[in-house]
XYZ file of C-alpha atoms in Angstrom:
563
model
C 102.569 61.626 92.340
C 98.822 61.172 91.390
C 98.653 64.847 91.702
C 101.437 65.611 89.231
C 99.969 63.226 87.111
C 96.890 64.852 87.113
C 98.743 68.571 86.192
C 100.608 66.946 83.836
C 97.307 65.291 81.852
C 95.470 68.290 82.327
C 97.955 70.019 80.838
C 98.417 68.772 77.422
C 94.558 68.182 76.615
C 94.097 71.912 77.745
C 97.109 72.933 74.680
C 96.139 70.801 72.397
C 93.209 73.166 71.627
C 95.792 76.147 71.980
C 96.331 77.861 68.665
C 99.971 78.119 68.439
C 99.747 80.119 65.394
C 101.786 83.643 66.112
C 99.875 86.681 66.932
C 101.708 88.611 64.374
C 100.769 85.826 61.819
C 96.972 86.322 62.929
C 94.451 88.483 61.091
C 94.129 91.764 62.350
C 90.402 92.776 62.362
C 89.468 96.316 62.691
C 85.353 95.711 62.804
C 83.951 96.857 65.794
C 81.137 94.270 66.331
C 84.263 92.102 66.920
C 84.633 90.483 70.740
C 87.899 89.505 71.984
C 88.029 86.661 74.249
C 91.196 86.795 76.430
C 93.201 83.673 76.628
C 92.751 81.273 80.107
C 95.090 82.904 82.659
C 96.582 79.215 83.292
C 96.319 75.734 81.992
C 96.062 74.343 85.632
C 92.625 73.253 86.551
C 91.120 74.414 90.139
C 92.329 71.584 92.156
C 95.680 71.330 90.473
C 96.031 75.458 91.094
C 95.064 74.827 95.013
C 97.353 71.846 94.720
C 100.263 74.303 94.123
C 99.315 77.265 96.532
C 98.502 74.688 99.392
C 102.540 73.253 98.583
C 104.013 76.797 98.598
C 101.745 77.917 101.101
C 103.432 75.512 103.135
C 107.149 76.442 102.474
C 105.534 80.162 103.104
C 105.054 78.631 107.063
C 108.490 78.289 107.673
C 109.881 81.702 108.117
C 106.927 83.075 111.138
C 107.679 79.659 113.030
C 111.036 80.258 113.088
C 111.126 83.759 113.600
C 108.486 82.979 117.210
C 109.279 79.031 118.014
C 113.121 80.196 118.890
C 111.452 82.861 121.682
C 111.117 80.275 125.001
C 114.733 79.287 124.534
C 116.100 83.242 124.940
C 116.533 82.827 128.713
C 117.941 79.477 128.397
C 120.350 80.463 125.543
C 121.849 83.460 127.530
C 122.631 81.218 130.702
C 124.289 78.435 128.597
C 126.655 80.969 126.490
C 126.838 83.518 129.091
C 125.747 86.627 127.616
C 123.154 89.137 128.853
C 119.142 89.530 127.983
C 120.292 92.428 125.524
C 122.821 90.593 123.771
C 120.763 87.628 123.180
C 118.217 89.561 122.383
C 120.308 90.773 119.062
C 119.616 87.487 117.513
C 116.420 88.082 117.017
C 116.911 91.441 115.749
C 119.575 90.576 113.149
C 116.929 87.931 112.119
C 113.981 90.538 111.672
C 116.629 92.625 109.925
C 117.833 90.513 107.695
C 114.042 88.896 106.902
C 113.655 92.160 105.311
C 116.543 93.072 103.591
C 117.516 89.404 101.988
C 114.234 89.116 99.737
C 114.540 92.720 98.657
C 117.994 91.289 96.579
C 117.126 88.108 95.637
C 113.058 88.142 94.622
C 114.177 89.671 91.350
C 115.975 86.356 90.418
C 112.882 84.496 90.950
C 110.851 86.983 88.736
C 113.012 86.495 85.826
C 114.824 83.448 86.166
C 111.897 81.159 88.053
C 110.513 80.334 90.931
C 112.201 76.856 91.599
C 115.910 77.928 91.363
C 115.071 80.392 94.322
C 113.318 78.049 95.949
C 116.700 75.398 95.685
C 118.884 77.729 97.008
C 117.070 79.232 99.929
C 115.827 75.467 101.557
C 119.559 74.521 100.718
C 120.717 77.644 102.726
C 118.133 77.411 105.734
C 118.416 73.676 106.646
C 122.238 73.988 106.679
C 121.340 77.220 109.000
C 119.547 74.858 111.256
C 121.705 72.443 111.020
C 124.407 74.376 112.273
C 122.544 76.287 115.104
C 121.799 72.757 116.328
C 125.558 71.971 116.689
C 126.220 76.072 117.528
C 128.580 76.055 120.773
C 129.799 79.657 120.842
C 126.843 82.855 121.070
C 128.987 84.435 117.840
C 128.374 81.089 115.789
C 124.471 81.237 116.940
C 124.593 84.997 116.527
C 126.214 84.789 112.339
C 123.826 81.698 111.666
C 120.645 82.771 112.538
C 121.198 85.731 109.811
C 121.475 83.267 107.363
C 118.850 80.944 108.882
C 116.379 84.078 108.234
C 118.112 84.740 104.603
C 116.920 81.499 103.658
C 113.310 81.177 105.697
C 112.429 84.855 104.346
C 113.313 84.587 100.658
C 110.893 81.299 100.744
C 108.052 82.874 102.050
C 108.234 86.091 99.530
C 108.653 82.969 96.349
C 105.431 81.363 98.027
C 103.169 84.177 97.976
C 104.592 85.117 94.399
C 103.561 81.646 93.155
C 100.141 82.535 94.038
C 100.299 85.453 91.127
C 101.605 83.060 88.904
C 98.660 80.647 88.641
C 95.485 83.062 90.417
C 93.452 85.741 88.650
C 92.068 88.393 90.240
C 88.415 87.639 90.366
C 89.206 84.069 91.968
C 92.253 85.778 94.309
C 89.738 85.625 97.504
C 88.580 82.002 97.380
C 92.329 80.815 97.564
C 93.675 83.591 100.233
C 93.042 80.976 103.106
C 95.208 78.402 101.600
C 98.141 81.107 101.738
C 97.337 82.955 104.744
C 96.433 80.493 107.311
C 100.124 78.699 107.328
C 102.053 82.444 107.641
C 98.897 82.908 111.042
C 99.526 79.781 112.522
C 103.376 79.611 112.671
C 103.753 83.067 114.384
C 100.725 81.567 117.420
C 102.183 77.973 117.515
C 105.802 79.178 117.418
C 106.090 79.811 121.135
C 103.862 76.963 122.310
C 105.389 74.504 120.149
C 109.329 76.206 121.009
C 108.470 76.492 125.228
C 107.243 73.198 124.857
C 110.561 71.654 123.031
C 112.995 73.516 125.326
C 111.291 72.591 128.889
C 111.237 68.476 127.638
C 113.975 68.348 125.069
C 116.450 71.042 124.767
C 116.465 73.921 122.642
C 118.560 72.109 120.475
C 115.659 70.228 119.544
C 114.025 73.275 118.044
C 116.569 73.643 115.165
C 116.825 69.719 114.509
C 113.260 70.052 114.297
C 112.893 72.543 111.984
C 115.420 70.999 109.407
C 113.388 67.711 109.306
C 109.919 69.697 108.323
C 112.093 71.983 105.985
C 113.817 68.703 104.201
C 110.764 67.075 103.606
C 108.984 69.890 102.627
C 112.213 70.358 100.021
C 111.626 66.876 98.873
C 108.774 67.300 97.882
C 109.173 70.608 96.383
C 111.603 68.872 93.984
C 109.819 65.862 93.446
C 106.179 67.289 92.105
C 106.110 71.317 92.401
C 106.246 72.689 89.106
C 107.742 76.175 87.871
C 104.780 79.027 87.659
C 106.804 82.279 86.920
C 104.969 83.250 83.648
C 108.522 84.557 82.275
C 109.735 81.128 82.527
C 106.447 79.348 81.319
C 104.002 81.322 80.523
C 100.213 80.360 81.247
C 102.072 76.747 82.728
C 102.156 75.110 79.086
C 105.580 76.139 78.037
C 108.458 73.667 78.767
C 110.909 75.049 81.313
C 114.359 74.488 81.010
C 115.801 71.451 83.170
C 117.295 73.278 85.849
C 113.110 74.860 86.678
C 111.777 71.173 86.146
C 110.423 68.966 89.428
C 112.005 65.772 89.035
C 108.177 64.576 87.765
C 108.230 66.914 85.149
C 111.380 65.784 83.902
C 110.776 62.110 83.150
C 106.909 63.146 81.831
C 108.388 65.633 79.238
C 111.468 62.620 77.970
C 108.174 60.602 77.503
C 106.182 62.926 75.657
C 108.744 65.996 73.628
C 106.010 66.866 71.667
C 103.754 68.425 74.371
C 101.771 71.616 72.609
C 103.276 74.701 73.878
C 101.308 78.310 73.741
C 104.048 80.478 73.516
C 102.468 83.837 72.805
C 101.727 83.712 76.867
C 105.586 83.925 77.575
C 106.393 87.483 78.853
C 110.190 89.220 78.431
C 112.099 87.739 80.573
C 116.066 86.225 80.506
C 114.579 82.871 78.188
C 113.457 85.463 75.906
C 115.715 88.369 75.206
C 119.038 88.428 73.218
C 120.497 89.649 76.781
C 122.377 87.109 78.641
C 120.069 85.738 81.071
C 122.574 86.389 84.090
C 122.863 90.357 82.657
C 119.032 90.394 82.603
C 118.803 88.858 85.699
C 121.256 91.157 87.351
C 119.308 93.854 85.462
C 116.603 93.309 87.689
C 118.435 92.812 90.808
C 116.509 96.141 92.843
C 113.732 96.159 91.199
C 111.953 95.963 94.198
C 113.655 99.435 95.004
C 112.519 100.448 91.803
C 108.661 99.933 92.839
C 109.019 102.254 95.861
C 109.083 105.314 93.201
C 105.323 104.252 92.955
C 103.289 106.759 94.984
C 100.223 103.980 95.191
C 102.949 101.275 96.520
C 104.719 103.463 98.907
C 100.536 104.174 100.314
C 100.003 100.664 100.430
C 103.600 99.688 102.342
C 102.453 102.299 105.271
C 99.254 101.488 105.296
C 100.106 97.491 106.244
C 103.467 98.284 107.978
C 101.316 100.229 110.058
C 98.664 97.826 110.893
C 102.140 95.202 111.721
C 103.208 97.991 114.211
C 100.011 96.681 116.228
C 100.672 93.257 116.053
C 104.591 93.166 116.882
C 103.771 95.739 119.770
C 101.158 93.110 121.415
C 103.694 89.836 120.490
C 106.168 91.742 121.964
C 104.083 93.037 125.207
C 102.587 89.842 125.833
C 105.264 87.829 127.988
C 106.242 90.385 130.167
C 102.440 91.924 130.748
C 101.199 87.748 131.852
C 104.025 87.234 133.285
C 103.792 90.229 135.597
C 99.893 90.561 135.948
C 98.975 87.463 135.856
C 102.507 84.985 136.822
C 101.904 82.900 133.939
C 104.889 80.210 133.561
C 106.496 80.193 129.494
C 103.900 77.246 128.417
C 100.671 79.545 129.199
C 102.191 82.868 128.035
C 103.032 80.842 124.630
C 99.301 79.328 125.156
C 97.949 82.951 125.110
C 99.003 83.607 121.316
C 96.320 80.754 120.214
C 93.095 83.210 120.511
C 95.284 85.425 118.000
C 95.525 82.433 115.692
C 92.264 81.930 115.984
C 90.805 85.376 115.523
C 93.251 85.442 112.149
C 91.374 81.958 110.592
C 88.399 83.815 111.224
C 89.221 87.201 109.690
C 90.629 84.447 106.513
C 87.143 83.178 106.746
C 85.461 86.766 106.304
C 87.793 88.451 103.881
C 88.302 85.778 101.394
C 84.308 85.495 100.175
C 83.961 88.959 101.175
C 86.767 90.143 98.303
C 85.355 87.684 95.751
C 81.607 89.038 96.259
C 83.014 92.608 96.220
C 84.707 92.273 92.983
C 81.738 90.369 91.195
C 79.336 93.901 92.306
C 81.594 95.868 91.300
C 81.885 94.396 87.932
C 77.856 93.923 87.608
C 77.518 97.527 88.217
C 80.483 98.307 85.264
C 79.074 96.007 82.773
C 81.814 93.717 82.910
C 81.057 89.612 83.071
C 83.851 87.744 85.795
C 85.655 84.756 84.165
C 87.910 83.307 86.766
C 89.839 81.502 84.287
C 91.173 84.632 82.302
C 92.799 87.316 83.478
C 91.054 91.120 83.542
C 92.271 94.155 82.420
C 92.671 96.107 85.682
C 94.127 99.332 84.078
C 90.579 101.499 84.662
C 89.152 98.868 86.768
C 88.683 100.026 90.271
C 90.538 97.781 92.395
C 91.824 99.528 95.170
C 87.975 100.413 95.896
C 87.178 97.124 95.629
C 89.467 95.787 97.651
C 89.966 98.523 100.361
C 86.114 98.998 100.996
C 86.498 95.069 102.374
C 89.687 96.736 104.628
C 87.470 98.977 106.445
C 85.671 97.283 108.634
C 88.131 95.391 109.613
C 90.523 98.574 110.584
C 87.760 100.357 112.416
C 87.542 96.851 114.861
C 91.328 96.863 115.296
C 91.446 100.639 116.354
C 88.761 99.833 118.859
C 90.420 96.491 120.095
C 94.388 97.957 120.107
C 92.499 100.478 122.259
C 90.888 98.453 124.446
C 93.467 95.451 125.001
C 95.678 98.827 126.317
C 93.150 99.457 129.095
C 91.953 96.066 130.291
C 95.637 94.872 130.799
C 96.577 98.189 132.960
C 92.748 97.237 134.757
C 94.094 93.626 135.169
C 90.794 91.894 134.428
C 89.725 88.471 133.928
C 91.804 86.412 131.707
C 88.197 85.455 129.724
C 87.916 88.911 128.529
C 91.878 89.394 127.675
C 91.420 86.469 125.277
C 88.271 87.471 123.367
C 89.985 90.876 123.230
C 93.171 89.044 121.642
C 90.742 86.856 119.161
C 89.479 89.955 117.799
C 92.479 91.880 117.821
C 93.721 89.098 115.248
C 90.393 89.396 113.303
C 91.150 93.249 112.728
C 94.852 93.385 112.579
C 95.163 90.545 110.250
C 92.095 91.091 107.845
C 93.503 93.919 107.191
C 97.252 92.899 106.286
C 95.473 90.529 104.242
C 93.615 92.455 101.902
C 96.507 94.721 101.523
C 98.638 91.795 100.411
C 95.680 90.989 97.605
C 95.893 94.477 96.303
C 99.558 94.450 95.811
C 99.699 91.637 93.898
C 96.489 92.816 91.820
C 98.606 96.266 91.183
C 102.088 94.213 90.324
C 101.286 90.522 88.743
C 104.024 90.372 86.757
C 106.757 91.644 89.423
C 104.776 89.988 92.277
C 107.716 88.900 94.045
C 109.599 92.531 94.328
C 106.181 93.953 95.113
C 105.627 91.362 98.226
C 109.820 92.133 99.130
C 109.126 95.444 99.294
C 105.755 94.398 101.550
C 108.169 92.267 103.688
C 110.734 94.749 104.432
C 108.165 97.967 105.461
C 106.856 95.143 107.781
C 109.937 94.362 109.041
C 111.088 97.418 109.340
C 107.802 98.855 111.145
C 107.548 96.005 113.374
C 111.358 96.109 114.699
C 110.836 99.656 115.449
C 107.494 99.085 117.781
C 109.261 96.270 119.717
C 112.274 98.307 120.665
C 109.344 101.297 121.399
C 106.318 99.435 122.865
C 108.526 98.733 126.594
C 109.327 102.028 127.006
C 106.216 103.723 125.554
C 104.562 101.424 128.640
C 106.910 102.604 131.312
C 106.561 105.952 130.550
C 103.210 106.354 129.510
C 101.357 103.819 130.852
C 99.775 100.991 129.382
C 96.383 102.262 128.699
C 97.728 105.638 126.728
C 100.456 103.951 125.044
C 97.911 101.643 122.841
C 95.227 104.572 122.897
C 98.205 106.120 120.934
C 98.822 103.248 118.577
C 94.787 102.765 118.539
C 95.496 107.086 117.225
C 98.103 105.879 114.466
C 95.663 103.695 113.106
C 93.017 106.330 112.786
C 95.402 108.284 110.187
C 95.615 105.409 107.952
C 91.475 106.465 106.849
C 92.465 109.198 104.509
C 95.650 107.717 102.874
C 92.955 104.563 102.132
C 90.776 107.315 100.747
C 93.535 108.684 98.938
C 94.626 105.521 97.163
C 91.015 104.405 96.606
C 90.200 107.725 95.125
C 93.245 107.477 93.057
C 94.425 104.375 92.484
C 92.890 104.389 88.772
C 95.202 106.948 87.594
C 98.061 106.562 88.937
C 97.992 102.959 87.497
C 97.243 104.456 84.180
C 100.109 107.005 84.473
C 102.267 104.387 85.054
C 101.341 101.953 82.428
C 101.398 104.834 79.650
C 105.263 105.548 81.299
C 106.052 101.704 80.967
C 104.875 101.808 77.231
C 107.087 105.049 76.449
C 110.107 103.155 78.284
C 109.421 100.030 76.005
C 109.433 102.251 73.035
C 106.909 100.337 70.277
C 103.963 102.460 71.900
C 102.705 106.069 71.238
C 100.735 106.672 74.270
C 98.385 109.678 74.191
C 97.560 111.442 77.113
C 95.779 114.334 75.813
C 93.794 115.308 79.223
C 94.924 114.565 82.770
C 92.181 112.570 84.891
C 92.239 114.200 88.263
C 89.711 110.994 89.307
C 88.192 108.177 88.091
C 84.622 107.116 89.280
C 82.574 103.666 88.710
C 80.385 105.545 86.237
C 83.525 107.169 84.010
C 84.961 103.049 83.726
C 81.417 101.880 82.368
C 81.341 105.074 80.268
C 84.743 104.003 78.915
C 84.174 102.101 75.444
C 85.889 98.684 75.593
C 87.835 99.624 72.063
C 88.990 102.977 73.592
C 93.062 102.242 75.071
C 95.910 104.081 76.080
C 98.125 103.124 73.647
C 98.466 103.300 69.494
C 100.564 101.210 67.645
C 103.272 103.475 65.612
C 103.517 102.814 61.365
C 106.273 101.644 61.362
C 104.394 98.912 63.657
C 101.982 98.968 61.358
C 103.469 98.541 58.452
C 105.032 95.084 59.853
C 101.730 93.947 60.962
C 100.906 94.392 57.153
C 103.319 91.927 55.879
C 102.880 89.552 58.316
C 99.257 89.201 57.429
């Protein structure tokens, strides 16, 4: 309550010093000694911005511990509804499948229409999901539920990461990367301890009932103090949602004060704004994440982390069997056994966080450009990709060499000591690199964050499904040492497609900005000589006046009477 209290004071002293004064009711100065300050990104102080990515950071921690906690109970589930490994085992495929598919058609609701709305819905759909698997009796019921279970759990996790585009900048992106990665680590590692522990002492029953009290209080709260971010809905946080995107603390602070200053000018188009109905516009943007995948840069970027997942599903998914076999590990230590890959992913958090930060601040020293954490930059001939994949790197050269390795020390059966430093650093690699990649996407696409990250979700998905059904039989066939020397091979191939998008990134972001401008209409963008690359030097070169666009006279000649 403090907290919201807090947001809510911050708030109105930071717009009371916001010119509400439309920009087409400005003067328009043409002199070139002229410097334009950009606007703060968000109203939201630090504390009150880590305040809302630590909240949905923690509704993003619901969907890995549910996909992993509901593992130790497989054996036991088969025996009680009498159905084979196999068929079982198609629970947790329709939940994989449908954790990529469901957030693909809903996560352009929550870009247009809010955050909170989507939020409502999916914890209203997954704790009735695990309320019914709890009472499930039948393997069909258990079988139908868990798709919606994963609908729900999914969706959430794809809002919570978007909420982190709504409030962060770019240059400030790193510092807060821990608060939203570390939940999405440590459910996917404490899953099976926390699940084999349940189901030995308490029934697997007892995982679901758990689950629905953290996911109801978690919704409680949610409704109580988080506040709608999408910038469609509210801009930079100042404008007034309407009631149905209010927390239940917004709505008795804004009866108290109606006359809260409101900097409208930061509202983008979205269903609040346009003449179109807002369920038309909403249903307007229903694939949108689709939409992205005609993006050559995006479509890199999806195979370049769906990859890297392919690594980290084929270990989950070797794991059991391989300690079980080698080393006759009962469920509790094989679920004990994912903790050094929880581990190793805090640290890679640790080292890629700072590490992105510090990149982006040399970068922009050697450019010319001063950092301001509290507005947003212009990223359009900024080199962000480079920025952000020369951090990626190092971290993918360690997980070729450890995917490698982890292949030939479990066919070698050696001490368990050495498998788990193998397995911390195989989380180190693996996930420093899905987390950088997750940074970039949302630096590429701020405004349509949430279709972006669907579209991240589903090539993981996807990906991931398709080394768990391969990784067994890869192993039986091959051998365990040559099957992850091949995977360890995959990984290699990813170095000149991260060349390729670092190289460039630049214009193929400018290509499609200039094609989003023609769509709109009010722009004539000129494009009088195609960049085949775009180095550090041609950005600084690049005079700050100098754009890609040119307003048309008939544009003009409103600007004129406005002024």
């Amino acid at each position: 309550m403090a907290a919201m209290a807090t947001i809510a004071t911050t708030s109105t002293s930071a717009l009371a010093a916001v010119d509400t004064e439309p920009i087409s009711e400005q003067p328009v100065s043409s002199g070139v000694d002229d410097i334009d300050v950009p606007p703060p990104y968000s109203v939201w102080t630090p504390w009150q911005k880590k305040l809302i990515v630590a909240g949905a950071a923690f509704g993003g921690f619901f969907n890995p511990i549910t996909a992993q906690v509901y593992l130790p109970a497989l054996n036991i589930l088969a025996d009680e509804f009498d159905v084979t490994t196999a068929e079982i085992n198609l629970t947790v495929t329709t939940y994989m499948i449908f954790q990529g598919i469901t957030p693909i058609l809903f996560s352009g609701f929550t870009d247009t229409l809010g955050r909170r709305p989507g939020y409502i819905i999916c914890f209203i759909v997954y704790i009735s999901a695990n309320i019914a698997l709890a009472l499930a009796n039948d393997y069909e019921d258990v079988l139908v539920i868990r798709c919606f279970q994963s609908a729900g759990s999914a969706t959430i996790m794809v809002i919570c990461q978007a909420v982190v585009a709504d409030v962060i900048t770019s240059a400030e992106r790193g510092a807060y990367i821990a608060l939203t990665a570390i939940p999405s680590i440590l459910g996917p590692s404490l899953g099976p301890v926390i699940g084999g522990a349940m189901t030995q002492y308490m029934g697997w029953r007892s995982i679901f009932w758990m689950l629905t009290i953290a996911a109801g209080t978690n919704f409680l709260l949610m409704l109580l103090f988080i506040p709608e971010t999408c910038r469609k809905v509210v801009g930079d946080g100042s404008v007034r949602p309407p009631w149905w995107c209010q927390s239940v603390y917004q709505w008795f602070y804004y009866r108290r004060h109606p006359s809260v200053p409101q900097n409208l000018n930061s509202l983008e188009k979205s269903a609040y704004t346009t003449d179109e109905g807002k369920l038309k516009y909403a249903t307007s943007h229903l694939f949108s994440s689709f939409a992205l995948l005609r993006e050559k840069e995006l479509v890199l970027l999806l195979l370049i982390g769906g990859t890297v997942f392919t690594g980290v599903y084929a270990v989950g998914t070797a794991m059991p069997s391989l300690f079980k076999d080698l080393y006759d590990f009962s469920d509790l230590k094989i679920g004990l056994m994912y903790l050094p890959l929880a581990g190793g992913s805090i640290l890679a958090v640790v080292f890629v966080g700072p590490g992105m930060n510090w990149n982006l601040r040399r970068h922009a020293r050697k450019l010319g450009m001063v950092v301001d954490k509290k507005t947003k930059m212009d990223l359009r001939r900024f080199p962000i990709e480079k920025v952000r994949l020369e951090i990626a790197f190092p971290f993918l050269i360690l997980g070729v060499g450890i995917i490698t390795s982890w292949g030939w020390i479990t066919a070698n059966k050696v001490e368990i000591e050495k498998v788990v430093v193998v397995v911390l650093f195989l989380g180190v690699g693996l996930v420093g690199v899905n987390n950088v990649v997750n940074a970039l996407i949302v630096d590429i696409y701020p405004d349509t964050a949430g279709a972006a990250l669907a579209a991240y979700n589903l090539a993981k998905c996807i990906m991931g499904a398709a080394s768990s059904g391969f990784i067994e039989p890869m192993m039986e066939g091959m051998g365990m040492g040559p099957a992850f020397t091949l995977l360890g091979c995959l990984y290699l191939l990813l170095v000149p497609i991260i060349l390729l998008v670092m190289w460039k990134g630049v214009v193929w972001r400018t290509s499609r900005h200039a094609r989003e401008l023609r769509k709109k209409g009010s722009v004539l963008v000129r494009e009088d000589e195609p960049q085949d690359s775009l180095s550090d030097t041609d950005v600084a070169s690049t005079p700050q006046k100098d754009t890609s666009a040119e307003i048309l006279p008939a544009e003009k000649g409103e600007a004129r009477k406005a002024s």
